[in-house]
């Protein structure tokens, strides 16, 4: 399996122009977390080390082709005294597949508070998917063998009755990563897209839908390590008109809220293809958002 450091490594083509390599995958489209993570890497590469990334906002515009490389074009929007901003366009075959704005901030002092981490079983009390044959053979766990992902069973996690959809997941990268905070941030951007949209399906088990990430926003709140356990507390407050809104709060093992995520995704019902449509026409319909 290709490691996260190799996935996030970009080739520097020219000033503010980078290229991500092609990596083996069983997915038909480029994984959204990969595009977001690589976009953030390209933005970070143009910012002075005194600034720390604190937020990103991205839109998935077209499905990516995992068999061709992605080129990242960085626009230096602003370099201020406390904040700086970058815009990144991810391009394949001359077309933008993803666009992202990232904001960076120097450390300041201010008020402090946070929500309390929910009470859930420890990750050690939940089975490792790679030790459960039925899970280990699934496409999801085959694709992300390098990640230790343990879904908290609903019956072992207290949930508020007024929440429409919820799931909680322990996650960490299996191998030790270097002590480079920006690598952990970009790794978390990659990780954050894995299970979030699936939260919208929790009340609709068995309903077949066409799904794809539409937009993705993250705020990085406190230091963390992606190779240590992180609890991803996810909810989907609303779904309708073929789209679902999802949101997540990420905590470290000590209960510190380290990041927050909001995403909207496509969740329209699968349609039976018209018997008169050509094979190519059907493939084009299912391949476009």
Short mmCIF file of N, CA, C and O in Angstrom, two decimals, residues 16-120:
data_model
loop_
_atom_site.label_atom_id
_atom_site.label_comp_id
_atom_site.label_asym_id
_atom_site.label_seq_id
_atom_site.Cartn_x
_atom_site.Cartn_y
_atom_site.Cartn_z
N UNK A 16 4.72 28.19 -7.77
CA UNK A 16 3.30 28.08 -7.43
C UNK A 16 2.55 27.07 -8.31
O UNK A 16 1.32 27.11 -8.40
N UNK A 17 3.27 26.14 -8.93
CA UNK A 17 2.64 25.08 -9.72
C UNK A 17 3.21 23.74 -9.27
O UNK A 17 4.44 23.56 -9.23
N UNK A 18 2.32 22.80 -8.93
CA UNK A 18 2.73 21.51 -8.37
C UNK A 18 1.96 20.39 -9.08
O UNK A 18 0.91 20.62 -9.69
N UNK A 19 2.47 19.17 -8.96
CA UNK A 19 1.78 18.03 -9.57
C UNK A 19 1.78 16.85 -8.63
O UNK A 19 2.80 16.50 -8.03
N UNK A 20 0.60 16.23 -8.48
CA UNK A 20 0.46 15.03 -7.68
C UNK A 20 0.56 13.80 -8.56
O UNK A 20 0.00 13.76 -9.66
N UNK A 21 1.23 12.77 -8.07
CA UNK A 21 1.44 11.56 -8.85
C UNK A 21 0.20 10.67 -8.84
O UNK A 21 -0.72 10.86 -8.04
N UNK A 22 0.18 9.69 -9.73
CA UNK A 22 -0.89 8.70 -9.78
C UNK A 22 -0.54 7.56 -8.83
O UNK A 22 0.61 7.09 -8.80
N UNK A 23 -1.50 7.12 -8.04
CA UNK A 23 -1.29 6.03 -7.10
C UNK A 23 -2.34 4.94 -7.31
O UNK A 23 -3.47 5.23 -7.68
N UNK A 24 -1.99 3.67 -7.09
CA UNK A 24 -2.93 2.58 -7.30
C UNK A 24 -4.18 2.73 -6.43
O UNK A 24 -4.09 3.09 -5.25
N UNK A 25 -5.34 2.49 -7.02
CA UNK A 25 -6.60 2.59 -6.28
C UNK A 25 -7.66 1.76 -6.99
O UNK A 25 -7.60 1.58 -8.21
N UNK A 26 -8.62 1.27 -6.22
CA UNK A 26 -9.76 0.57 -6.80
C UNK A 26 -10.93 1.51 -7.04
O UNK A 26 -11.96 1.10 -7.59
N UNK A 27 -10.79 2.77 -6.64
CA UNK A 27 -11.87 3.74 -6.79
C UNK A 27 -11.98 4.19 -8.24
O UNK A 27 -10.98 4.34 -8.94
N UNK A 28 -13.21 4.43 -8.69
CA UNK A 28 -13.44 4.88 -10.06
C UNK A 28 -13.16 6.37 -10.22
O UNK A 28 -12.93 6.83 -11.34
N UNK A 29 -13.20 7.11 -9.12
CA UNK A 29 -12.91 8.54 -9.15
C UNK A 29 -11.79 8.82 -8.15
O UNK A 29 -11.61 8.10 -7.18
N UNK A 30 -11.06 9.89 -8.41
CA UNK A 30 -10.03 10.29 -7.46
C UNK A 30 -10.66 10.60 -6.11
O UNK A 30 -11.64 11.34 -6.03
N UNK A 31 -10.12 10.02 -5.06
CA UNK A 31 -10.65 10.23 -3.72
C UNK A 31 -10.60 11.70 -3.35
O UNK A 31 -9.55 12.35 -3.48
N UNK A 32 -11.73 12.25 -2.90
CA UNK A 32 -11.81 13.66 -2.58
C UNK A 32 -10.82 14.09 -1.52
O UNK A 32 -10.26 15.19 -1.58
N UNK A 33 -10.60 13.25 -0.52
CA UNK A 33 -9.65 13.58 0.53
C UNK A 33 -8.23 13.71 0.00
O UNK A 33 -7.45 14.53 0.49
N UNK A 34 -7.92 12.93 -1.04
CA UNK A 34 -6.59 13.05 -1.65
C UNK A 34 -6.42 14.39 -2.34
O UNK A 34 -5.39 15.06 -2.18
N UNK A 35 -7.44 14.81 -3.10
CA UNK A 35 -7.36 16.09 -3.80
C UNK A 35 -7.28 17.24 -2.80
O UNK A 35 -6.50 18.18 -2.97
N UNK A 36 -8.09 17.17 -1.73
CA UNK A 36 -8.07 18.22 -0.72
C UNK A 36 -6.73 18.25 0.00
O UNK A 36 -6.17 19.34 0.23
N UNK A 37 -6.21 17.08 0.37
CA UNK A 37 -4.93 17.02 1.06
C UNK A 37 -3.79 17.54 0.21
O UNK A 37 -2.95 18.31 0.68
N UNK A 38 -3.76 17.14 -1.06
CA UNK A 38 -2.69 17.62 -1.95
C UNK A 38 -2.83 19.11 -2.23
O UNK A 38 -1.83 19.82 -2.34
N UNK A 39 -4.07 19.59 -2.35
CA UNK A 39 -4.28 21.03 -2.54
C UNK A 39 -3.71 21.81 -1.37
O UNK A 39 -3.07 22.86 -1.54
N UNK A 40 -3.95 21.30 -0.17
CA UNK A 40 -3.45 21.98 1.02
C UNK A 40 -1.93 21.95 1.07
O UNK A 40 -1.28 22.94 1.44
N UNK A 41 -1.33 20.82 0.67
CA UNK A 41 0.13 20.74 0.62
C UNK A 41 0.69 21.80 -0.32
O UNK A 41 1.68 22.48 0.00
N UNK A 42 0.05 21.97 -1.48
CA UNK A 42 0.55 22.96 -2.43
C UNK A 42 0.43 24.37 -1.86
O UNK A 42 1.34 25.21 -2.04
N UNK A 43 -0.67 24.66 -1.16
CA UNK A 43 -0.83 25.99 -0.56
C UNK A 43 0.21 26.22 0.53
O UNK A 43 0.83 27.29 0.61
N UNK A 44 0.42 25.21 1.39
CA UNK A 44 1.40 25.31 2.47
C UNK A 44 2.79 25.61 1.92
O UNK A 44 3.58 26.35 2.54
N UNK A 45 3.10 25.05 0.76
CA UNK A 45 4.43 25.20 0.17
C UNK A 45 4.75 26.63 -0.23
O UNK A 45 5.91 26.94 -0.52
N UNK A 46 3.74 27.50 -0.25
CA UNK A 46 3.96 28.90 -0.66
C UNK A 46 3.85 29.88 0.50
O UNK A 46 3.83 31.09 0.28
N UNK A 47 3.77 29.36 1.73
CA UNK A 47 3.54 30.21 2.90
C UNK A 47 4.73 30.13 3.85
O UNK A 47 5.31 29.06 4.05
N UNK A 48 5.08 31.24 4.45
CA UNK A 48 6.17 31.28 5.43
C UNK A 48 5.83 30.41 6.63
O UNK A 48 4.67 30.29 7.04
N UNK A 49 6.85 29.79 7.22
CA UNK A 49 6.64 28.85 8.33
C UNK A 49 6.05 29.50 9.57
O UNK A 49 5.55 28.81 10.45
N UNK A 50 6.08 30.81 9.66
CA UNK A 50 5.53 31.48 10.85
C UNK A 50 4.00 31.47 10.84
O UNK A 50 3.38 31.75 11.86
N UNK A 51 3.39 31.14 9.70
CA UNK A 51 1.93 31.05 9.60
C UNK A 51 1.49 29.59 9.69
O UNK A 51 2.14 28.71 9.12
N UNK A 52 0.37 29.37 10.37
CA UNK A 52 -0.18 28.03 10.51
C UNK A 52 -1.55 27.97 9.86
O UNK A 52 -2.37 28.87 10.05
N UNK A 53 -1.81 26.92 9.10
CA UNK A 53 -3.11 26.80 8.45
C UNK A 53 -4.20 26.66 9.51
O UNK A 53 -4.06 25.90 10.47
N UNK A 54 -5.26 27.44 9.38
CA UNK A 54 -6.36 27.34 10.35
C UNK A 54 -7.69 26.97 9.70
O UNK A 54 -8.61 26.53 10.39
N UNK A 55 -7.80 27.13 8.36
CA UNK A 55 -9.07 26.74 7.74
C UNK A 55 -8.89 26.51 6.25
O UNK A 55 -7.95 27.02 5.63
N UNK A 56 -9.79 25.72 5.70
CA UNK A 56 -9.85 25.52 4.26
C UNK A 56 -11.31 25.39 3.85
O UNK A 56 -12.15 24.89 4.62
N UNK A 57 -11.62 25.84 2.66
CA UNK A 57 -12.96 25.73 2.08
C UNK A 57 -12.80 25.31 0.63
O UNK A 57 -12.16 26.01 -0.16
N UNK A 58 -13.37 24.16 0.28
CA UNK A 58 -13.18 23.64 -1.06
C UNK A 58 -14.48 23.19 -1.70
O UNK A 58 -15.45 22.84 -1.02
N UNK A 59 -14.48 23.19 -3.05
CA UNK A 59 -15.62 22.73 -3.84
C UNK A 59 -15.14 21.68 -4.84
O UNK A 59 -14.18 21.92 -5.58
N UNK A 60 -15.81 20.54 -4.85
CA UNK A 60 -15.53 19.49 -5.82
C UNK A 60 -16.39 19.79 -7.06
O UNK A 60 -17.62 19.70 -7.02
N UNK A 61 -15.74 20.15 -8.16
CA UNK A 61 -16.43 20.63 -9.34
C UNK A 61 -16.67 19.54 -10.38
O UNK A 61 -17.68 19.55 -11.08
N UNK A 62 -15.71 18.63 -10.51
CA UNK A 62 -15.82 17.54 -11.47
C UNK A 62 -15.20 16.28 -10.86
O UNK A 62 -14.30 16.37 -10.04
N UNK A 63 -15.67 15.10 -11.28
CA UNK A 63 -15.03 13.88 -10.79
C UNK A 63 -13.62 13.76 -11.32
O UNK A 63 -13.36 13.99 -12.51
N UNK A 64 -12.67 13.44 -10.46
CA UNK A 64 -11.28 13.28 -10.88
C UNK A 64 -11.02 11.91 -11.45
O UNK A 64 -11.65 10.92 -11.06
N UNK A 65 -10.07 11.83 -12.35
CA UNK A 65 -9.66 10.57 -12.95
C UNK A 65 -8.44 10.06 -12.20
O UNK A 65 -7.37 10.69 -12.25
N UNK A 66 -8.55 8.93 -11.48
CA UNK A 66 -7.42 8.46 -10.67
C UNK A 66 -6.26 7.92 -11.49
O UNK A 66 -5.20 7.61 -10.93
N UNK A 67 -6.42 7.82 -12.82
CA UNK A 67 -5.38 7.25 -13.67
C UNK A 67 -4.47 8.32 -14.28
O UNK A 67 -3.51 7.98 -14.99
N UNK A 68 -4.77 9.59 -14.03
CA UNK A 68 -3.91 10.66 -14.55
C UNK A 68 -3.52 11.59 -13.41
O UNK A 68 -4.27 11.74 -12.43
N UNK A 69 -2.35 12.24 -13.50
CA UNK A 69 -1.92 13.14 -12.41
C UNK A 69 -2.78 14.40 -12.35
O UNK A 69 -3.45 14.77 -13.31
N UNK A 70 -2.72 15.04 -11.20
CA UNK A 70 -3.44 16.30 -10.97
C UNK A 70 -2.43 17.42 -10.79
O UNK A 70 -1.46 17.27 -10.06
N UNK A 71 -2.67 18.54 -11.47
CA UNK A 71 -1.79 19.71 -11.36
C UNK A 71 -2.47 20.74 -10.46
O UNK A 71 -3.68 20.98 -10.58
N UNK A 72 -1.69 21.35 -9.56
CA UNK A 72 -2.22 22.30 -8.59
C UNK A 72 -1.63 23.69 -8.85
O UNK A 72 -0.40 23.87 -8.84
N UNK A 73 -2.51 24.64 -9.11
CA UNK A 73 -2.12 26.02 -9.39
C UNK A 73 -2.46 26.88 -8.18
O UNK A 73 -3.64 26.99 -7.81
N UNK A 74 -1.46 27.51 -7.58
CA UNK A 74 -1.65 28.28 -6.35
C UNK A 74 -1.65 29.77 -6.67
O UNK A 74 -0.76 30.27 -7.37
N UNK A 75 -2.63 30.46 -6.16
CA UNK A 75 -2.73 31.92 -6.32
C UNK A 75 -2.52 32.56 -4.95
O UNK A 75 -3.25 32.26 -4.00
N UNK A 76 -1.52 33.44 -4.85
CA UNK A 76 -1.22 34.10 -3.57
C UNK A 76 -2.15 35.31 -3.41
O UNK A 76 -1.83 36.41 -3.84
N UNK A 77 -3.26 35.09 -2.76
CA UNK A 77 -4.30 36.12 -2.66
C UNK A 77 -3.87 37.26 -1.75
O UNK A 77 -4.01 38.44 -2.09
N UNK A 78 -3.32 36.92 -0.57
CA UNK A 78 -2.98 37.99 0.39
C UNK A 78 -1.91 37.50 1.35
O UNK A 78 -1.94 36.36 1.81
N UNK A 79 -0.95 38.37 1.66
CA UNK A 79 0.02 38.13 2.72
C UNK A 79 -0.06 39.31 3.68
O UNK A 79 0.43 40.41 3.37
N UNK A 80 -0.72 39.09 4.82
CA UNK A 80 -0.89 40.15 5.80
C UNK A 80 -0.01 39.95 7.01
O UNK A 80 0.78 39.02 7.09
N UNK A 81 -0.20 40.81 7.99
CA UNK A 81 0.62 40.75 9.19
C UNK A 81 0.23 39.56 10.07
O UNK A 81 1.10 38.91 10.67
N UNK A 82 -1.07 39.27 10.15
CA UNK A 82 -1.55 38.16 10.98
C UNK A 82 -2.11 37.01 10.17
O UNK A 82 -2.10 35.86 10.63
N UNK A 83 -2.65 37.29 8.99
CA UNK A 83 -3.28 36.27 8.16
C UNK A 83 -2.71 36.31 6.75
O UNK A 83 -2.29 37.36 6.27
N UNK A 84 -2.70 35.17 6.10
CA UNK A 84 -2.45 35.13 4.67
C UNK A 84 -3.37 34.10 4.04
O UNK A 84 -3.85 33.17 4.71
N UNK A 85 -3.68 34.29 2.76
CA UNK A 85 -4.69 33.49 2.08
C UNK A 85 -4.14 32.97 0.75
O UNK A 85 -3.44 33.70 0.04
N UNK A 86 -4.47 31.72 0.45
CA UNK A 86 -4.11 31.13 -0.82
C UNK A 86 -5.34 30.51 -1.47
O UNK A 86 -6.23 30.01 -0.79
N UNK A 87 -5.38 30.57 -2.80
CA UNK A 87 -6.42 29.88 -3.56
C UNK A 87 -5.73 28.84 -4.44
O UNK A 87 -4.71 29.13 -5.07
N UNK A 88 -6.29 27.63 -4.47
CA UNK A 88 -5.71 26.53 -5.24
C UNK A 88 -6.75 25.97 -6.20
O UNK A 88 -7.89 25.71 -5.80
N UNK A 89 -6.36 25.79 -7.45
CA UNK A 89 -7.18 25.09 -8.43
C UNK A 89 -6.48 23.78 -8.79
O UNK A 89 -5.31 23.78 -9.19
N UNK A 90 -7.21 22.68 -8.62
CA UNK A 90 -6.70 21.36 -9.00
C UNK A 90 -7.20 21.06 -10.41
O UNK A 90 -8.41 21.09 -10.67
N UNK A 91 -6.27 20.76 -11.33
CA UNK A 91 -6.61 20.68 -12.75
C UNK A 91 -6.22 19.32 -13.31
O UNK A 91 -5.13 18.80 -13.04
N UNK A 92 -7.13 18.75 -14.10
CA UNK A 92 -6.86 17.55 -14.90
C UNK A 92 -7.36 17.79 -16.33
O UNK A 92 -8.48 18.28 -16.51
N UNK A 93 -6.53 17.46 -17.30
CA UNK A 93 -6.91 17.58 -18.71
C UNK A 93 -7.44 18.98 -19.03
O UNK A 93 -8.41 19.15 -19.77
N UNK A 94 -6.82 19.99 -18.42
CA UNK A 94 -7.19 21.37 -18.71
C UNK A 94 -8.44 21.87 -18.02
O UNK A 94 -8.84 23.02 -18.23
N UNK A 95 -9.05 21.05 -17.17
CA UNK A 95 -10.29 21.44 -16.49
C UNK A 95 -10.10 21.39 -14.97
O UNK A 95 -9.44 20.49 -14.44
N UNK A 96 -10.68 22.35 -14.28
CA UNK A 96 -10.59 22.40 -12.82
C UNK A 96 -11.56 21.38 -12.22
O UNK A 96 -12.76 21.42 -12.49
N UNK A 97 -11.02 20.46 -11.42
CA UNK A 97 -11.87 19.46 -10.76
C UNK A 97 -12.17 19.84 -9.32
O UNK A 97 -13.13 19.34 -8.72
N UNK A 98 -11.35 20.73 -8.73
CA UNK A 98 -11.50 21.11 -7.32
C UNK A 98 -10.89 22.48 -7.14
O UNK A 98 -9.85 22.80 -7.72
N UNK A 99 -11.55 23.32 -6.37
CA UNK A 99 -10.99 24.63 -6.04
C UNK A 99 -11.07 24.84 -4.54
O UNK A 99 -12.06 24.43 -3.90
N UNK A 100 -10.05 25.44 -3.97
CA UNK A 100 -9.97 25.56 -2.51
C UNK A 100 -9.35 26.89 -2.12
O UNK A 100 -8.42 27.37 -2.78
N UNK A 101 -9.87 27.49 -1.07
CA UNK A 101 -9.23 28.62 -0.41
C UNK A 101 -8.72 28.14 0.94
O UNK A 101 -9.42 27.43 1.66
N UNK A 102 -7.49 28.52 1.27
CA UNK A 102 -6.91 28.15 2.56
C UNK A 102 -6.41 29.41 3.25
O UNK A 102 -5.82 30.29 2.61
N UNK A 103 -6.67 29.50 4.55
CA UNK A 103 -6.27 30.67 5.32
C UNK A 103 -5.24 30.26 6.37
O UNK A 103 -5.35 29.19 6.98
N UNK A 104 -4.25 31.12 6.59
CA UNK A 104 -3.17 30.86 7.53
C UNK A 104 -3.10 32.01 8.53
O UNK A 104 -3.41 33.15 8.20
N UNK A 105 -2.67 31.69 9.75
CA UNK A 105 -2.71 32.66 10.86
C UNK A 105 -1.50 32.47 11.75
O UNK A 105 -1.06 31.34 12.00
N UNK A 106 -0.95 33.55 12.24
CA UNK A 106 0.09 33.47 13.26
C UNK A 106 -0.59 33.25 14.61
O UNK A 106 -1.74 33.59 14.80
N UNK A 107 0.13 32.66 15.56
CA UNK A 107 -0.45 32.39 16.87
C UNK A 107 -0.78 33.68 17.60
O UNK A 107 0.04 34.60 17.66
N UNK A 108 -1.99 33.75 18.17
CA UNK A 108 -2.43 34.89 18.97
C UNK A 108 -2.93 34.39 20.32
O UNK A 108 -3.07 33.19 20.54
N UNK A 109 -3.22 35.32 21.23
CA UNK A 109 -3.82 34.98 22.52
C UNK A 109 -5.25 35.49 22.53
O UNK A 109 -5.55 36.57 22.01
N UNK A 110 -6.17 34.71 23.14
CA UNK A 110 -7.57 35.12 23.20
C UNK A 110 -8.36 34.23 24.14
O UNK A 110 -7.78 33.44 24.90
N UNK A 111 -9.67 34.35 24.11
CA UNK A 111 -10.53 33.54 24.97
C UNK A 111 -10.42 32.08 24.55
O UNK A 111 -10.05 31.75 23.42
N UNK A 112 -10.76 31.17 25.48
CA UNK A 112 -10.70 29.74 25.18
C UNK A 112 -11.91 29.03 25.76
O UNK A 112 -12.30 29.27 26.90
N UNK A 113 -12.53 28.14 24.96
CA UNK A 113 -13.55 27.21 25.42
C UNK A 113 -13.74 26.17 24.33
O UNK A 113 -13.28 26.32 23.21
N UNK A 114 -14.42 25.07 24.67
CA UNK A 114 -14.72 24.03 23.69
C UNK A 114 -15.80 23.11 24.24
O UNK A 114 -16.00 23.02 25.46
N UNK A 115 -16.52 22.44 23.34
CA UNK A 115 -17.48 21.42 23.76
C UNK A 115 -16.74 20.23 24.35
O UNK A 115 -15.58 19.94 23.98
N UNK A 116 -17.42 19.51 25.21
CA UNK A 116 -16.83 18.32 25.81
C UNK A 116 -16.90 17.13 24.85
O UNK A 116 -17.88 16.96 24.13
N UNK A 117 -15.87 16.33 24.83
CA UNK A 117 -15.87 15.14 23.98
C UNK A 117 -16.92 14.16 24.46
O UNK A 117 -17.07 13.94 25.66
N UNK A 118 -17.71 13.56 23.56
CA UNK A 118 -18.73 12.59 23.98
C UNK A 118 -18.11 11.36 24.62
O UNK A 118 -16.96 11.01 24.36
N UNK A 119 -18.87 10.72 25.47
CA UNK A 119 -18.42 9.51 26.15
C UNK A 119 -18.63 8.30 25.24
O UNK A 119 -19.76 8.00 24.84
N UNK A 120 -17.54 7.64 24.87
CA UNK A 120 -17.60 6.48 23.98
C UNK A 120 -16.60 5.43 24.48
O UNK A 120 -15.69 5.74 25.25
#
